[in-house]
């Protein structure tokens, strides 16, 4: 019923847990020191490292305990058969298989930012109302995905379109490895369907782009000089025009906006955080592009950054062009069931993903 139980040392070696546990103890002892917060900048760095170490260590320790408890349950059943206990063990084993899959994914999320929260933006492509509606559908898909994970979702900025859909959206997703998972979603998403906005019921192809940034904190240095930033109101389409904030980073052309709070001061703080994350991600991508130049010549680039197609008519199919994972139930995917795509991406690209 229950396979031979690997001991903790085996799991620890697989995830290099021994060194991480040792480092975790050193930092926890340091945090307990009464003078820990004397150097606040260094203290914040330690707290961030503690957070990342716990994100690596705690899930494996929890799985280790479940494995031990399951072994004890099996011994009890062998000594004294109990149908109820057997059913409980079978249910626990099913859940542990899923948990083991999550641990497998964790080995692929080893990037320095993978454990961080994420900031995700959605922008419609050309195509007017149809692509704007598609952008809103994608935003809802990611909100539903986050809710399924038990993650916290905050809409930082939302610009509605005139007829239907959105002109842009920025959402913050807080949860363990949110960025590590969602980096699989960066790129252009293609929709094929009979448009509800076409009186002749013709089939349309629409595009929307998704960008994902790690939600960085003050321990990551990003040089933001006041003279490089142009600020202003959030724009003519925002709802809270009195408090909305829009920032433009002049050297890169990056633009962010926030209208979440009624306080303009709080919106400005959030907008600065968004801008820092966007600049940081831009730098990572530039470094990755430089590395890519040194690699073998890329294959046909005519599809650009298109990563996935969602076909509603004449048949239903969601096809990831990077991994060739195909799912026929398009509605299930749109309701936030993205794990199959994300897992396949991480298994194929893993640490190579920026």
mmCIF file of C-alpha atoms in Angstrom:
data_model
loop_
_atom_site.group_PDB
_atom_site.id
_atom_site.type_symbol
_atom_site.label_atom_id
_atom_site.label_comp_id
_atom_site.label_asym_id
_atom_site.label_seq_id
_atom_site.Cartn_x
_atom_site.Cartn_y
_atom_site.Cartn_z
ATOM 1 C CA UNK A 1 0.000 0.000 0.000
ATOM 2 C CA UNK A 2 2.716 2.434 1.057
ATOM 3 C CA UNK A 3 6.031 2.348 -0.755
ATOM 4 C CA UNK A 4 9.289 2.286 1.209
ATOM 5 C CA UNK A 5 9.711 5.594 3.000
ATOM 6 C CA UNK A 6 12.720 7.717 2.028
ATOM 7 C CA UNK A 7 14.343 9.244 5.076
ATOM 8 C CA UNK A 8 14.835 12.924 5.716
ATOM 9 C CA UNK A 9 18.461 12.829 4.684
ATOM 10 C CA UNK A 10 17.472 11.719 1.193
ATOM 11 C CA UNK A 11 14.992 14.549 0.799
ATOM 12 C CA UNK A 12 17.472 16.978 2.335
ATOM 13 C CA UNK A 13 20.164 16.031 -0.138
ATOM 14 C CA UNK A 14 17.781 16.358 -3.067
ATOM 15 C CA UNK A 15 16.909 19.919 -2.155
ATOM 16 C CA UNK A 16 20.302 20.732 -0.561
ATOM 17 C CA UNK A 17 18.379 21.260 2.655
ATOM 18 C CA UNK A 18 21.214 20.618 5.092
ATOM 19 C CA UNK A 19 23.059 23.773 4.082
ATOM 20 C CA UNK A 20 19.821 25.772 3.999
ATOM 21 C CA UNK A 21 18.751 24.565 7.446
ATOM 22 C CA UNK A 22 22.142 25.528 8.822
ATOM 23 C CA UNK A 23 21.922 28.967 7.233
ATOM 24 C CA UNK A 24 18.347 29.351 8.496
ATOM 25 C CA UNK A 25 19.444 28.657 12.076
ATOM 26 C CA UNK A 26 22.297 31.186 11.812
ATOM 27 C CA UNK A 27 19.938 33.903 10.570
ATOM 28 C CA UNK A 28 17.231 33.104 13.140
ATOM 29 C CA UNK A 29 19.818 33.384 15.915
ATOM 30 C CA UNK A 30 20.922 36.698 14.435
ATOM 31 C CA UNK A 31 17.331 37.933 14.295
ATOM 32 C CA UNK A 32 16.862 37.057 17.983
ATOM 33 C CA UNK A 33 19.733 39.351 18.950
ATOM 34 C CA UNK A 34 18.427 42.470 20.805
ATOM 35 C CA UNK A 35 20.478 44.745 18.541
ATOM 36 C CA UNK A 36 19.195 43.146 15.330
ATOM 37 C CA UNK A 37 17.341 46.263 14.102
ATOM 38 C CA UNK A 38 20.196 48.671 14.842
ATOM 39 C CA UNK A 39 21.279 48.394 11.209
ATOM 40 C CA UNK A 40 17.856 48.490 9.552
ATOM 41 C CA UNK A 41 19.122 48.028 6.000
ATOM 42 C CA UNK A 42 21.041 44.896 6.917
ATOM 43 C CA UNK A 43 18.101 43.674 9.040
ATOM 44 C CA UNK A 44 15.761 43.933 6.041
ATOM 45 C CA UNK A 45 18.199 41.890 3.964
ATOM 46 C CA UNK A 46 18.261 39.192 6.641
ATOM 47 C CA UNK A 47 14.454 39.132 6.901
ATOM 48 C CA UNK A 48 14.186 38.720 3.127
ATOM 49 C CA UNK A 49 16.705 35.885 3.127
ATOM 50 C CA UNK A 50 14.840 34.210 5.985
ATOM 51 C CA UNK A 51 11.632 34.411 3.992
ATOM 52 C CA UNK A 52 13.252 32.771 0.962
ATOM 53 C CA UNK A 53 14.938 30.046 3.032
ATOM 54 C CA UNK A 54 11.703 29.170 4.823
ATOM 55 C CA UNK A 55 9.929 28.992 1.487
ATOM 56 C CA UNK A 56 12.448 26.326 0.441
ATOM 57 C CA UNK A 57 12.750 24.391 3.694
ATOM 58 C CA UNK A 58 9.283 24.386 5.293
ATOM 59 C CA UNK A 59 7.364 22.616 2.478
ATOM 60 C CA UNK A 60 9.877 19.754 2.428
ATOM 61 C CA UNK A 61 9.828 19.416 6.215
ATOM 62 C CA UNK A 62 6.028 19.341 6.132
ATOM 63 C CA UNK A 63 6.076 16.618 3.463
ATOM 64 C CA UNK A 64 8.652 14.678 5.485
ATOM 65 C CA UNK A 65 6.313 14.712 8.497
ATOM 66 C CA UNK A 66 3.343 13.559 6.402
ATOM 67 C CA UNK A 67 5.463 10.732 5.046
ATOM 68 C CA UNK A 68 6.403 9.622 8.564
ATOM 69 C CA UNK A 69 2.788 9.824 9.764
ATOM 70 C CA UNK A 70 1.633 7.762 6.771
ATOM 71 C CA UNK A 71 4.212 5.119 7.640
ATOM 72 C CA UNK A 72 2.866 4.959 11.182
ATOM 73 C CA UNK A 73 -0.696 4.605 9.866
ATOM 74 C CA UNK A 74 0.387 1.724 7.634
ATOM 75 C CA UNK A 75 1.999 -0.077 10.575
ATOM 76 C CA UNK A 76 -1.204 0.307 12.603
ATOM 77 C CA UNK A 77 -3.259 -1.137 9.752
ATOM 78 C CA UNK A 78 -0.894 -4.091 9.409
ATOM 79 C CA UNK A 79 -1.169 -4.806 13.138
ATOM 80 C CA UNK A 80 -4.922 -4.298 13.309
ATOM 81 C CA UNK A 81 -6.850 -3.909 10.008
ATOM 82 C CA UNK A 82 -9.287 -0.980 10.096
ATOM 83 C CA UNK A 83 -11.343 -0.064 6.956
ATOM 84 C CA UNK A 84 -11.813 3.536 8.094
ATOM 85 C CA UNK A 85 -8.102 3.994 8.731
ATOM 86 C CA UNK A 86 -7.303 2.380 5.366
ATOM 87 C CA UNK A 87 -9.636 4.824 3.596
ATOM 88 C CA UNK A 88 -8.004 7.725 5.447
ATOM 89 C CA UNK A 89 -4.550 6.512 4.414
ATOM 90 C CA UNK A 90 -5.571 6.149 0.772
ATOM 91 C CA UNK A 91 -6.921 9.700 0.766
ATOM 92 C CA UNK A 92 -3.729 10.998 2.385
ATOM 93 C CA UNK A 93 -1.565 9.201 -0.183
ATOM 94 C CA UNK A 94 -3.506 10.804 -3.039
ATOM 95 C CA UNK A 95 -2.941 14.234 -1.519
ATOM 96 C CA UNK A 96 0.741 13.456 -0.973
ATOM 97 C CA UNK A 97 1.185 12.619 -4.659
ATOM 98 C CA UNK A 98 -0.038 16.115 -5.487
ATOM 99 C CA UNK A 99 2.223 17.616 -2.795
ATOM 100 C CA UNK A 100 5.176 15.705 -4.212
ATOM 101 C CA UNK A 101 4.446 17.256 -7.604
ATOM 102 C CA UNK A 102 4.592 20.692 -5.987
ATOM 103 C CA UNK A 103 7.971 19.832 -4.446
ATOM 104 C CA UNK A 104 9.214 18.717 -7.850
ATOM 105 C CA UNK A 105 8.239 22.104 -9.245
ATOM 106 C CA UNK A 106 10.070 23.778 -6.381
ATOM 107 C CA UNK A 107 13.331 22.254 -7.586
ATOM 108 C CA UNK A 108 12.756 24.099 -10.866
ATOM 109 C CA UNK A 109 12.071 27.410 -9.119
ATOM 110 C CA UNK A 110 15.612 28.188 -8.041
ATOM 111 C CA UNK A 111 15.902 31.671 -9.537
ATOM 112 C CA UNK A 112 16.734 34.515 -7.142
ATOM 113 C CA UNK A 113 13.274 36.067 -7.665
ATOM 114 C CA UNK A 114 11.128 32.941 -8.061
ATOM 115 C CA UNK A 115 9.843 32.935 -4.477
ATOM 116 C CA UNK A 116 8.714 36.567 -4.707
ATOM 117 C CA UNK A 117 5.242 37.983 -5.241
ATOM 118 C CA UNK A 118 4.342 39.037 -8.782
ATOM 119 C CA UNK A 119 3.075 42.101 -10.607
ATOM 120 C CA UNK A 120 1.209 41.173 -13.785
ATOM 121 C CA UNK A 121 0.040 43.514 -16.538
ATOM 122 C CA UNK A 122 -2.281 42.846 -19.465
ATOM 123 C CA UNK A 123 -2.502 44.986 -22.619
ATOM 124 C CA UNK A 124 -4.759 44.375 -25.637
ATOM 125 C CA UNK A 125 -3.237 44.237 -29.107
ATOM 126 C CA UNK A 126 -4.640 45.739 -32.286
ATOM 127 C CA UNK A 127 -8.264 44.906 -32.952
ATOM 128 C CA UNK A 128 -10.327 47.361 -30.969
ATOM 129 C CA UNK A 129 -13.181 46.062 -28.844
ATOM 130 C CA UNK A 130 -12.500 42.388 -29.575
ATOM 131 C CA UNK A 131 -8.896 42.504 -28.313
ATOM 132 C CA UNK A 132 -9.907 44.713 -25.370
ATOM 133 C CA UNK A 133 -12.502 42.144 -24.351
ATOM 134 C CA UNK A 134 -9.854 39.433 -24.723
ATOM 135 C CA UNK A 135 -7.518 41.360 -22.401
ATOM 136 C CA UNK A 136 -10.237 41.457 -19.758
ATOM 137 C CA UNK A 137 -10.854 37.720 -20.168
ATOM 138 C CA UNK A 138 -7.144 37.081 -19.572
ATOM 139 C CA UNK A 139 -7.129 39.296 -16.488
ATOM 140 C CA UNK A 140 -10.037 37.322 -15.049
ATOM 141 C CA UNK A 141 -8.226 34.051 -15.875
ATOM 142 C CA UNK A 142 -5.189 35.074 -13.826
ATOM 143 C CA UNK A 143 -7.326 36.324 -10.946
ATOM 144 C CA UNK A 144 -9.116 32.962 -10.879
ATOM 145 C CA UNK A 145 -5.782 31.100 -11.039
ATOM 146 C CA UNK A 146 -4.499 33.076 -8.061
ATOM 147 C CA UNK A 147 -7.693 32.468 -6.095
ATOM 148 C CA UNK A 148 -7.388 28.728 -6.749
ATOM 149 C CA UNK A 149 -3.885 28.901 -5.244
ATOM 150 C CA UNK A 150 -5.095 30.801 -2.208
ATOM 151 C CA UNK A 151 -3.011 33.816 -3.257
ATOM 152 C CA UNK A 152 -3.918 37.413 -2.475
ATOM 153 C CA UNK A 153 -4.916 39.549 -5.468
ATOM 154 C CA UNK A 154 -4.960 43.351 -5.608
ATOM 155 C CA UNK A 155 -5.922 45.350 -8.693
ATOM 156 C CA UNK A 156 -3.394 48.185 -8.797
ATOM 157 C CA UNK A 157 -4.582 49.821 -12.010
ATOM 158 C CA UNK A 158 -7.494 49.204 -14.370
ATOM 159 C CA UNK A 159 -8.344 51.261 -17.449
ATOM 160 C CA UNK A 160 -11.718 50.228 -18.910
ATOM 161 C CA UNK A 161 -12.371 50.516 -22.631
ATOM 162 C CA UNK A 162 -15.278 52.549 -24.010
ATOM 163 C CA UNK A 163 -17.505 49.720 -25.296
ATOM 164 C CA UNK A 164 -16.266 46.562 -23.584
ATOM 165 C CA UNK A 165 -13.116 45.087 -22.094
ATOM 166 C CA UNK A 166 -10.068 46.968 -20.835
ATOM 167 C CA UNK A 167 -7.282 49.116 -22.239
ATOM 168 C CA UNK A 168 -4.846 47.903 -19.594
ATOM 169 C CA UNK A 169 -4.718 46.244 -16.200
ATOM 170 C CA UNK A 170 -2.068 45.780 -13.528
ATOM 171 C CA UNK A 171 -2.596 43.313 -10.700
ATOM 172 C CA UNK A 172 -0.446 42.332 -7.744
ATOM 173 C CA UNK A 173 -0.458 38.646 -6.800
ATOM 174 C CA UNK A 174 0.946 37.740 -3.398
ATOM 175 C CA UNK A 175 1.765 34.118 -2.645
ATOM 176 C CA UNK A 176 4.636 31.690 -2.359
ATOM 177 C CA UNK A 177 6.462 31.436 -5.704
ATOM 178 C CA UNK A 178 3.876 33.638 -7.439
ATOM 179 C CA UNK A 179 6.514 35.097 -9.757
ATOM 180 C CA UNK A 180 8.191 31.731 -10.294
ATOM 181 C CA UNK A 181 4.925 30.296 -11.585
ATOM 182 C CA UNK A 182 3.662 33.308 -13.493
ATOM 183 C CA UNK A 183 6.877 33.956 -15.405
ATOM 184 C CA UNK A 184 5.615 31.093 -17.599
ATOM 185 C CA UNK A 185 2.820 33.398 -18.764
ATOM 186 C CA UNK A 186 4.929 36.222 -20.229
ATOM 187 C CA UNK A 187 4.259 36.785 -23.905
ATOM 188 C CA UNK A 188 1.490 37.204 -26.468
ATOM 189 C CA UNK A 189 -1.769 35.259 -26.077
ATOM 190 C CA UNK A 190 -3.900 34.629 -29.185
ATOM 191 C CA UNK A 191 -7.692 34.259 -29.243
ATOM 192 C CA UNK A 192 -9.714 32.709 -32.084
ATOM 193 C CA UNK A 193 -13.505 32.910 -31.799
ATOM 194 C CA UNK A 194 -16.701 34.137 -33.411
ATOM 195 C CA UNK A 195 -16.831 37.685 -32.118
ATOM 196 C CA UNK A 196 -19.923 38.660 -30.101
ATOM 197 C CA UNK A 197 -19.256 42.217 -31.321
ATOM 198 C CA UNK A 198 -19.533 41.311 -35.019
ATOM 199 C CA UNK A 199 -23.093 41.580 -36.364
ATOM 200 C CA UNK A 200 -22.150 39.158 -39.163
ATOM 201 C CA UNK A 201 -20.862 36.576 -36.659
ATOM 202 C CA UNK A 202 -17.482 36.227 -38.327
ATOM 203 C CA UNK A 203 -14.506 34.516 -36.790
ATOM 204 C CA UNK A 204 -11.868 36.910 -35.429
ATOM 205 C CA UNK A 205 -8.286 36.500 -34.258
ATOM 206 C CA UNK A 206 -7.198 38.796 -31.420
ATOM 207 C CA UNK A 207 -4.042 39.248 -29.383
ATOM 208 C CA UNK A 208 -3.147 40.501 -25.924
ATOM 209 C CA UNK A 209 0.221 40.728 -24.229
ATOM 210 C CA UNK A 210 1.049 39.695 -20.680
ATOM 211 C CA UNK A 211 4.064 40.988 -18.737
ATOM 212 C CA UNK A 212 5.140 39.689 -15.338
ATOM 213 C CA UNK A 213 7.588 41.332 -12.932
ATOM 214 C CA UNK A 214 8.914 40.122 -9.570
ATOM 215 C CA UNK A 215 7.543 42.293 -6.780
ATOM 216 C CA UNK A 216 10.894 43.428 -5.411
ATOM 217 C CA UNK A 217 11.502 45.042 -2.028
ATOM 218 C CA UNK A 218 13.954 47.594 -0.687
ATOM 219 C CA UNK A 219 16.751 45.005 -0.485
ATOM 220 C CA UNK A 220 17.039 45.144 -4.306
ATOM 221 C CA UNK A 221 18.842 48.234 -5.480
ATOM 222 C CA UNK A 222 17.310 50.016 -8.465
ATOM 223 C CA UNK A 223 18.630 53.464 -9.279
ATOM 224 C CA UNK A 224 15.631 55.790 -9.590
ATOM 225 C CA UNK A 225 16.653 59.410 -9.943
ATOM 226 C CA UNK A 226 14.009 62.096 -9.607
ATOM 227 C CA UNK A 227 15.177 63.822 -12.791
ATOM 228 C CA UNK A 228 14.511 60.611 -14.751
ATOM 229 C CA UNK A 229 10.856 60.390 -13.693
ATOM 230 C CA UNK A 230 7.917 62.344 -15.087
ATOM 231 C CA UNK A 231 4.785 62.183 -12.957
ATOM 232 C CA UNK A 232 1.207 63.161 -13.542
ATOM 233 C CA UNK A 233 -2.433 62.174 -13.084
ATOM 234 C CA UNK A 234 -3.466 58.649 -13.981
ATOM 235 C CA UNK A 235 -5.042 59.584 -17.292
ATOM 236 C CA UNK A 236 -8.432 60.399 -18.720
ATOM 237 C CA UNK A 237 -9.877 56.900 -18.391
ATOM 238 C CA UNK A 238 -9.252 56.294 -14.689
ATOM 239 C CA UNK A 239 -12.074 56.305 -12.184
ATOM 240 C CA UNK A 240 -10.357 58.078 -9.271
ATOM 241 C CA UNK A 241 -8.916 60.970 -11.215
ATOM 242 C CA UNK A 242 -8.226 63.021 -8.065
ATOM 243 C CA UNK A 243 -5.830 60.449 -6.581
ATOM 244 C CA UNK A 244 -4.554 58.417 -9.547
ATOM 245 C CA UNK A 245 -0.817 58.589 -10.258
ATOM 246 C CA UNK A 246 1.069 57.953 -13.487
ATOM 247 C CA UNK A 247 4.876 57.694 -13.648
ATOM 248 C CA UNK A 248 7.085 57.629 -16.742
ATOM 249 C CA UNK A 249 10.715 56.554 -16.576
ATOM 250 C CA UNK A 250 12.252 58.794 -19.237
ATOM 251 C CA UNK A 251 15.437 56.775 -20.007
ATOM 252 C CA UNK A 252 13.520 53.530 -20.693
ATOM 253 C CA UNK A 253 10.075 54.842 -21.641
ATOM 254 C CA UNK A 254 8.457 52.556 -19.062
ATOM 255 C CA UNK A 255 5.092 53.827 -17.824
ATOM 256 C CA UNK A 256 3.138 52.711 -14.749
ATOM 257 C CA UNK A 257 -0.094 53.946 -13.196
ATOM 258 C CA UNK A 258 -1.903 53.292 -9.937
ATOM 259 C CA UNK A 259 -5.406 54.227 -8.828
ATOM 260 C CA UNK A 260 -5.975 51.633 -6.122
ATOM 261 C CA UNK A 261 -6.072 53.981 -3.109
ATOM 262 C CA UNK A 262 -8.023 57.155 -2.431
ATOM 263 C CA UNK A 263 -4.821 58.693 -1.117
ATOM 264 C CA UNK A 264 -2.583 60.092 -3.859
ATOM 265 C CA UNK A 265 0.428 59.631 -1.572
ATOM 266 C CA UNK A 266 -0.239 55.889 -1.234
ATOM 267 C CA UNK A 267 -0.844 55.567 -4.965
ATOM 268 C CA UNK A 268 2.475 57.300 -5.607
ATOM 269 C CA UNK A 269 4.278 54.871 -3.280
ATOM 270 C CA UNK A 270 2.721 51.900 -5.068
ATOM 271 C CA UNK A 271 3.500 53.384 -8.487
ATOM 272 C CA UNK A 272 7.155 53.775 -7.500
ATOM 273 C CA UNK A 273 7.207 50.133 -6.396
ATOM 274 C CA UNK A 274 5.697 49.090 -9.736
ATOM 275 C CA UNK A 275 8.247 51.196 -11.632
ATOM 276 C CA UNK A 276 11.167 49.717 -9.690
ATOM 277 C CA UNK A 277 9.903 46.207 -10.475
ATOM 278 C CA UNK A 278 9.472 47.030 -14.172
ATOM 279 C CA UNK A 279 12.996 48.481 -14.453
ATOM 280 C CA UNK A 280 14.458 45.513 -12.587
ATOM 281 C CA UNK A 281 12.695 43.084 -14.923
ATOM 282 C CA UNK A 282 13.862 45.077 -17.958
ATOM 283 C CA UNK A 283 17.454 44.706 -16.783
ATOM 284 C CA UNK A 284 17.026 40.959 -16.312
ATOM 285 C CA UNK A 285 15.603 40.641 -19.826
ATOM 286 C CA UNK A 286 18.451 42.687 -21.303
ATOM 287 C CA UNK A 287 20.958 40.395 -19.595
ATOM 288 C CA UNK A 288 19.087 37.350 -20.894
ATOM 289 C CA UNK A 289 19.083 38.824 -24.423
ATOM 290 C CA UNK A 290 22.843 39.272 -24.256
ATOM 291 C CA UNK A 291 23.250 35.644 -23.192
ATOM 292 C CA UNK A 292 20.942 34.519 -25.985
ATOM 293 C CA UNK A 293 23.214 36.140 -28.576
ATOM 294 C CA UNK A 294 25.939 33.772 -27.518
ATOM 295 C CA UNK A 295 23.718 30.720 -27.960
ATOM 296 C CA UNK A 296 22.835 28.839 -31.124
ATOM 297 C CA UNK A 297 20.817 30.622 -33.813
ATOM 298 C CA UNK A 298 17.153 30.711 -32.970
ATOM 299 C CA UNK A 299 14.510 28.901 -34.996
ATOM 300 C CA UNK A 300 11.846 30.657 -37.085
ATOM 301 C CA UNK A 301 10.787 33.845 -35.336
ATOM 302 C CA UNK A 302 7.703 34.662 -37.422
ATOM 303 C CA UNK A 303 5.376 33.972 -34.471
ATOM 304 C CA UNK A 304 7.153 36.610 -32.426
ATOM 305 C CA UNK A 305 6.501 36.221 -28.704
ATOM 306 C CA UNK A 306 3.221 34.371 -29.136
ATOM 307 C CA UNK A 307 3.169 31.652 -26.529
ATOM 308 C CA UNK A 308 -0.346 30.229 -26.553
ATOM 309 C CA UNK A 309 -3.509 30.058 -28.685
ATOM 310 C CA UNK A 310 -7.042 29.813 -27.297
ATOM 311 C CA UNK A 311 -9.505 28.550 -29.930
ATOM 312 C CA UNK A 312 -13.227 28.828 -29.096
ATOM 313 C CA UNK A 313 -14.604 28.164 -32.630
ATOM 314 C CA UNK A 314 -14.895 26.115 -34.812
ATOM 315 C CA UNK A 315 -13.498 23.711 -32.175
ATOM 316 C CA UNK A 316 -12.193 24.218 -28.651
ATOM 317 C CA UNK A 317 -8.492 23.934 -27.919
ATOM 318 C CA UNK A 318 -5.815 25.727 -25.910
ATOM 319 C CA UNK A 319 -2.375 25.082 -27.398
ATOM 320 C CA UNK A 320 0.912 26.166 -25.819
ATOM 321 C CA UNK A 321 3.339 26.660 -28.698
ATOM 322 C CA UNK A 322 6.430 26.357 -26.487
ATOM 323 C CA UNK A 323 5.642 23.003 -24.874
ATOM 324 C CA UNK A 324 2.967 21.656 -27.270
ATOM 325 C CA UNK A 325 0.654 20.997 -24.312
ATOM 326 C CA UNK A 326 -2.933 20.974 -25.599
ATOM 327 C CA UNK A 327 -6.135 21.140 -23.549
ATOM 328 C CA UNK A 328 -9.540 20.689 -25.187
ATOM 329 C CA UNK A 329 -11.618 22.239 -22.395
ATOM 330 C CA UNK A 330 -11.006 25.913 -23.097
ATOM 331 C CA UNK A 331 -13.556 27.043 -20.513
ATOM 332 C CA UNK A 332 -11.715 25.192 -17.749
ATOM 333 C CA UNK A 333 -8.524 27.007 -18.716
ATOM 334 C CA UNK A 334 -10.260 30.385 -18.791
ATOM 335 C CA UNK A 335 -11.555 29.629 -15.302
ATOM 336 C CA UNK A 336 -7.969 29.618 -14.051
ATOM 337 C CA UNK A 337 -6.823 26.015 -14.500
ATOM 338 C CA UNK A 338 -3.327 26.849 -15.800
ATOM 339 C CA UNK A 339 -1.178 24.466 -13.791
ATOM 340 C CA UNK A 340 -0.706 21.964 -16.615
ATOM 341 C CA UNK A 341 0.753 24.687 -18.856
ATOM 342 C CA UNK A 342 2.890 26.197 -16.121
ATOM 343 C CA UNK A 343 4.273 22.829 -15.013
ATOM 344 C CA UNK A 344 5.146 21.826 -18.569
ATOM 345 C CA UNK A 345 6.908 25.139 -19.127
ATOM 346 C CA UNK A 346 8.941 24.838 -15.935
ATOM 347 C CA UNK A 347 9.861 21.216 -16.651
ATOM 348 C CA UNK A 348 11.062 22.147 -20.117
ATOM 349 C CA UNK A 349 12.774 25.441 -19.441
ATOM 350 C CA UNK A 350 13.227 25.456 -15.655
ATOM 351 C CA UNK A 351 16.173 27.603 -14.627
ATOM 352 C CA UNK A 352 16.581 28.962 -18.176
ATOM 353 C CA UNK A 353 13.427 31.037 -17.747
ATOM 354 C CA UNK A 354 14.074 34.697 -17.004
#
